[in-house]
Amino acid sequence: MTKSNPTLIVIEDDPSIRGFLRTSLTAQHFQVFEAKTGKQGIIEASVRKPDLVILDLGLPDMEGVEVIKAIRSWSALPIIILSARSHEQQKIEALDAGADDYLSKPFSFGELLARIRVGLRHALRSGEALATEVFQTGPLKVDLHHRIVYVNDAEVHLTPIQYRLLCVMIKHAGKVLTQQHILKEVWGPSYQENAHYLRIYMSQLRQKLEHDPSQPKFLLTESGVGYRLKV
């Protein structure tokens, strides 16, 4: 994590949920600040410089997606959506706007805590990867400088598109990426509707990198939304 007592901002208009999160997260040694409106949340995020934001989409003054866009205009800090809105399109809109993860209400605090830890690790590892140019998760290791991929210390050959797809996943490791986002980064804007391209190449990557491609351990599918590289 980024510091011994990471700072979190909870942007949520329901006082009972805010109170529960404040009490529960403080007990886990997080420093917690609260906001009950989107405007207040944006101000808190700019002033407090938090390590992570927990955001509800249904705020009284503005849409949560607008809060995401505002924060993303100046910061790459992890944003976890915690919302009663569970339709896939709403998840996709939030993730495409720049959110890192999404949990639907009602939620398990244990799962939220796990997602927070992943988000903090991702933020830390992103900086480390830029410094070392080596990414590793489990048996997968990628030398980004020399463009060499290893699984269990054995070199694996990837085609240029397979490698580009893997690099996009590494760039956003730990984050849920929508199919449209991945297609745009790997193939370009004109391919955003060609989801079958992504399915084919993700299957190929799993065949080369996963011990059991039918039960992937780190190239994970987020049903109806996209994919995540587990860290």
Short mmCIF file of C-alpha atoms in Angstrom, two decimals:
data_model
loop_
_atom_site.label_atom_id
_atom_site.label_comp_id
_atom_site.label_asym_id
_atom_site.label_seq_id
_atom_site.Cartn_x
_atom_site.Cartn_y
_atom_site.Cartn_z
CA MET A 1 0.00 0.00 0.00
CA THR A 2 1.02 3.58 -0.47
CA LYS A 3 1.36 4.39 3.25
CA SER A 4 0.79 2.76 6.62
CA ASN A 5 -2.66 4.38 7.05
CA PRO A 6 -4.04 4.98 3.56
CA THR A 7 -6.51 7.82 3.12
CA LEU A 8 -9.92 6.99 1.66
CA ILE A 9 -12.77 9.28 0.66
CA VAL A 10 -16.31 7.90 0.75
CA ILE A 11 -18.70 9.82 -1.53
CA GLU A 12 -22.14 8.53 -0.53
CA ASP A 13 -25.43 10.27 0.25
CA ASP A 14 -26.86 7.53 2.50
CA PRO A 15 -25.80 8.41 6.09
CA SER A 16 -26.20 4.83 7.34
CA ILE A 17 -23.83 3.46 4.67
CA ARG A 18 -21.36 6.29 5.27
CA GLY A 19 -21.42 5.56 8.99
CA PHE A 20 -20.94 1.83 8.45
CA LEU A 21 -18.02 2.39 6.07
CA ARG A 22 -16.41 4.97 8.35
CA THR A 23 -16.55 2.68 11.37
CA SER A 24 -15.54 -0.49 9.53
CA LEU A 25 -12.72 1.05 7.50
CA THR A 26 -11.32 3.00 10.45
CA ALA A 27 -11.15 -0.30 12.34
CA GLN A 28 -8.99 -1.59 9.48
CA HIS A 29 -6.56 1.34 9.99
CA PHE A 30 -7.72 3.50 7.09
CA GLN A 31 -8.09 7.25 7.45
CA VAL A 32 -11.62 8.00 6.20
CA PHE A 33 -13.15 11.27 5.00
CA GLU A 34 -16.76 11.59 3.87
CA ALA A 35 -18.80 13.54 1.33
CA LYS A 36 -22.56 13.34 0.77
CA THR A 37 -22.66 15.14 -2.59
CA GLY A 38 -20.67 14.86 -5.79
CA LYS A 39 -19.45 18.46 -5.60
CA GLN A 40 -18.25 18.02 -2.02
CA GLY A 41 -16.57 14.75 -3.01
CA ILE A 42 -14.62 16.38 -5.83
CA ILE A 43 -13.43 19.10 -3.43
CA GLU A 44 -12.44 16.52 -0.79
CA ALA A 45 -10.53 14.50 -3.39
CA SER A 46 -8.61 17.57 -4.58
CA VAL A 47 -7.79 18.79 -1.05
CA ARG A 48 -7.13 15.50 0.78
CA LYS A 49 -5.13 13.84 -2.04
CA PRO A 50 -6.49 10.41 -1.02
CA ASP A 51 -5.10 7.01 -1.94
CA LEU A 52 -8.52 5.74 -3.07
CA VAL A 53 -12.12 6.92 -3.54
CA ILE A 54 -15.29 4.91 -2.88
CA LEU A 55 -18.12 6.41 -4.92
CA ASP A 56 -21.89 5.95 -5.14
CA LEU A 57 -23.36 6.68 -8.60
CA GLY A 58 -26.73 7.94 -7.33
CA LEU A 59 -25.84 11.27 -5.73
CA PRO A 60 -28.35 14.09 -5.05
CA ASP A 61 -26.58 16.85 -7.02
CA MET A 62 -24.86 15.09 -9.94
CA GLU A 63 -24.25 11.74 -11.57
CA GLY A 64 -21.38 9.68 -10.17
CA VAL A 65 -19.99 9.32 -13.70
CA GLU A 66 -19.44 13.09 -13.76
CA VAL A 67 -17.54 12.84 -10.48
CA ILE A 68 -15.31 10.16 -12.03
CA LYS A 69 -14.61 12.37 -15.06
CA ALA A 70 -13.82 15.35 -12.84
CA ILE A 71 -11.33 13.37 -10.73
CA ARG A 72 -9.80 11.74 -13.81
CA SER A 73 -9.07 15.18 -15.27
CA TRP A 74 -6.26 15.55 -12.75
CA SER A 75 -5.68 12.24 -10.96
CA ALA A 76 -5.24 8.51 -11.66
CA LEU A 77 -6.07 7.48 -8.08
CA PRO A 78 -8.14 4.26 -7.75
CA ILE A 79 -11.92 4.73 -7.79
CA ILE A 80 -14.26 1.96 -6.63
CA ILE A 81 -17.96 2.27 -7.45
CA LEU A 82 -20.36 1.14 -4.73
CA SER A 83 -23.86 1.44 -6.15
CA ALA A 84 -27.34 -0.05 -6.19
CA ARG A 85 -27.30 0.33 -9.96
CA SER A 86 -26.48 -3.14 -11.20
CA HIS A 87 -27.27 -3.05 -14.93
CA GLU A 88 -24.29 -3.98 -17.08
CA GLN A 89 -24.52 -0.82 -19.19
CA GLN A 90 -24.30 1.35 -16.07
CA LYS A 91 -21.20 -0.55 -14.97
CA ILE A 92 -19.67 -0.13 -18.42
CA GLU A 93 -20.34 3.62 -18.44
CA ALA A 94 -18.69 4.04 -15.03
CA LEU A 95 -15.68 1.91 -15.98
CA ASP A 96 -15.27 3.66 -19.33
CA ALA A 97 -15.37 7.00 -17.52
CA GLY A 98 -12.33 5.88 -15.51
CA ALA A 99 -13.52 3.86 -12.51
CA ASP A 100 -11.25 0.98 -11.51
CA ASP A 101 -13.79 -1.40 -10.00
CA TYR A 102 -17.49 -1.86 -9.31
CA LEU A 103 -19.42 -3.45 -6.45
CA SER A 104 -23.22 -3.65 -6.37
CA LYS A 105 -25.27 -3.00 -3.23
CA PRO A 106 -25.96 -4.90 -1.05
CA PHE A 107 -22.28 -5.70 -0.68
CA SER A 108 -20.00 -7.78 1.47
CA PHE A 109 -17.58 -5.66 3.50
CA GLY A 110 -14.98 -8.40 3.16
CA GLU A 111 -15.20 -8.21 -0.63
CA LEU A 112 -15.02 -4.41 -0.56
CA LEU A 113 -11.94 -4.61 1.64
CA ALA A 114 -10.32 -7.03 -0.80
CA ARG A 115 -11.11 -4.71 -3.73
CA ILE A 116 -9.64 -1.75 -1.83
CA ARG A 117 -6.41 -3.65 -1.20
CA VAL A 118 -6.20 -4.63 -4.88
CA GLY A 119 -6.74 -1.01 -5.90
CA LEU A 120 -4.00 0.22 -3.59
CA ARG A 121 -1.61 -2.50 -4.76
CA HIS A 122 -2.37 -1.64 -8.38
CA ALA A 123 -1.55 2.03 -7.80
CA LEU A 124 1.71 1.07 -6.11
CA ARG A 125 2.70 -1.52 -8.71
CA SER A 126 1.98 0.89 -11.57
CA GLY A 127 4.68 3.18 -10.24
CA GLU A 128 7.05 0.30 -9.60
CA ALA A 129 6.52 -1.13 -13.10
CA LEU A 130 7.38 2.21 -14.67
CA ALA A 131 10.55 2.34 -12.59
CA THR A 132 11.70 -1.25 -13.14
CA GLU A 133 10.07 -2.02 -16.52
CA VAL A 134 9.35 -5.53 -15.22
CA PHE A 135 5.87 -6.73 -14.36
CA GLN A 136 5.15 -9.93 -12.45
CA THR A 137 2.05 -11.64 -11.10
CA GLY A 138 2.19 -15.27 -10.04
CA PRO A 139 4.08 -17.32 -12.65
CA LEU A 140 3.77 -14.57 -15.28
CA LYS A 141 6.71 -12.20 -15.72
CA VAL A 142 7.06 -9.61 -18.47
CA ASP A 143 10.26 -7.72 -19.25
CA LEU A 144 8.66 -4.63 -20.78
CA HIS A 145 11.98 -3.12 -21.85
CA HIS A 146 13.12 -6.17 -23.84
CA ARG A 147 9.55 -7.29 -24.73
CA ILE A 148 10.10 -10.81 -23.34
CA VAL A 149 7.37 -12.86 -21.65
CA TYR A 150 8.04 -15.68 -19.19
CA VAL A 151 5.78 -18.22 -17.52
CA ASN A 152 7.45 -20.18 -14.70
CA ASP A 153 10.78 -18.71 -15.95
CA ALA A 154 10.30 -20.27 -19.42
CA GLU A 155 10.15 -17.81 -22.32
CA VAL A 156 6.83 -17.70 -24.18
CA HIS A 157 6.51 -16.39 -27.73
CA LEU A 158 3.60 -14.01 -28.41
CA THR A 159 2.48 -12.48 -31.69
CA PRO A 160 2.59 -8.66 -31.89
CA ILE A 161 -1.15 -8.34 -31.26
CA GLN A 162 -1.08 -10.84 -28.40
CA TYR A 163 1.78 -8.90 -26.81
CA ARG A 164 -0.02 -5.57 -27.31
CA LEU A 165 -3.15 -7.01 -25.66
CA LEU A 166 -1.10 -8.27 -22.72
CA CYS A 167 0.59 -4.87 -22.33
CA VAL A 168 -2.79 -3.12 -22.17
CA MET A 169 -3.86 -5.52 -19.43
CA ILE A 170 -0.58 -4.91 -17.58
CA LYS A 171 -0.95 -1.14 -17.91
CA HIS A 172 -4.27 -1.41 -16.08
CA ALA A 173 -3.47 -4.47 -13.91
CA GLY A 174 -6.05 -5.05 -11.21
CA LYS A 175 -8.59 -2.84 -12.97
CA VAL A 176 -11.74 -4.01 -14.76
CA LEU A 177 -11.47 -3.03 -18.43
CA THR A 178 -14.50 -2.96 -20.69
CA GLN A 179 -14.35 -4.76 -24.03
CA GLN A 180 -14.69 -1.42 -25.83
CA HIS A 181 -11.77 0.07 -23.91
CA ILE A 182 -9.48 -2.85 -24.74
CA LEU A 183 -10.51 -2.94 -28.40
CA LYS A 184 -9.83 0.79 -28.73
CA GLU A 185 -6.36 0.54 -27.16
CA VAL A 186 -5.26 -2.60 -29.02
CA TRP A 187 -6.91 -2.26 -32.44
CA GLY A 188 -8.09 1.36 -32.60
CA PRO A 189 -11.41 3.27 -32.36
CA SER A 190 -12.89 1.74 -35.52
CA TYR A 191 -12.78 -1.76 -33.96
CA GLN A 192 -14.79 -1.03 -30.79
CA GLU A 193 -17.74 -3.13 -31.97
CA ASN A 194 -15.59 -6.14 -32.97
CA ALA A 195 -15.82 -8.02 -29.67
CA HIS A 196 -15.10 -11.34 -31.39
CA TYR A 197 -11.53 -10.15 -32.08
CA LEU A 198 -10.99 -9.71 -28.37
CA ARG A 199 -12.51 -13.08 -27.45
CA ILE A 200 -10.25 -14.85 -29.96
CA TYR A 201 -7.04 -13.17 -28.82
CA MET A 202 -7.86 -13.45 -25.12
CA SER A 203 -8.41 -17.18 -25.65
CA GLN A 204 -5.03 -17.39 -27.41
CA LEU A 205 -3.32 -15.55 -24.57
CA ARG A 206 -4.83 -17.89 -22.01
CA GLN A 207 -3.67 -20.91 -24.02
CA LYS A 208 -0.10 -19.61 -23.85
CA LEU A 209 -0.01 -18.11 -20.35
CA GLU A 210 -2.48 -19.96 -18.12
CA HIS A 211 -1.83 -23.39 -16.62
CA ASP A 212 -5.47 -24.31 -17.28
CA PRO A 213 -6.98 -21.94 -19.89
CA SER A 214 -10.50 -23.10 -19.02
CA GLN A 215 -9.96 -21.99 -15.39
CA PRO A 216 -7.81 -18.86 -15.73
CA LYS A 217 -6.03 -17.60 -12.62
CA PHE A 218 -5.00 -14.11 -13.73
CA LEU A 219 -6.61 -13.26 -17.10
CA LEU A 220 -10.12 -13.06 -15.65
CA THR A 221 -13.48 -12.46 -17.34
CA GLU A 222 -15.83 -9.91 -15.79
CA SER A 223 -19.17 -11.24 -17.08
CA GLY A 224 -20.97 -8.90 -19.44
CA VAL A 225 -18.38 -6.15 -18.96
CA GLY A 226 -14.85 -7.12 -19.98
CA TYR A 227 -11.64 -8.45 -18.44
CA ARG A 228 -9.26 -7.96 -15.53
CA LEU A 229 -5.62 -8.90 -15.04
CA LYS A 230 -5.46 -10.16 -11.46
CA VAL A 231 -2.54 -8.95 -9.36
#
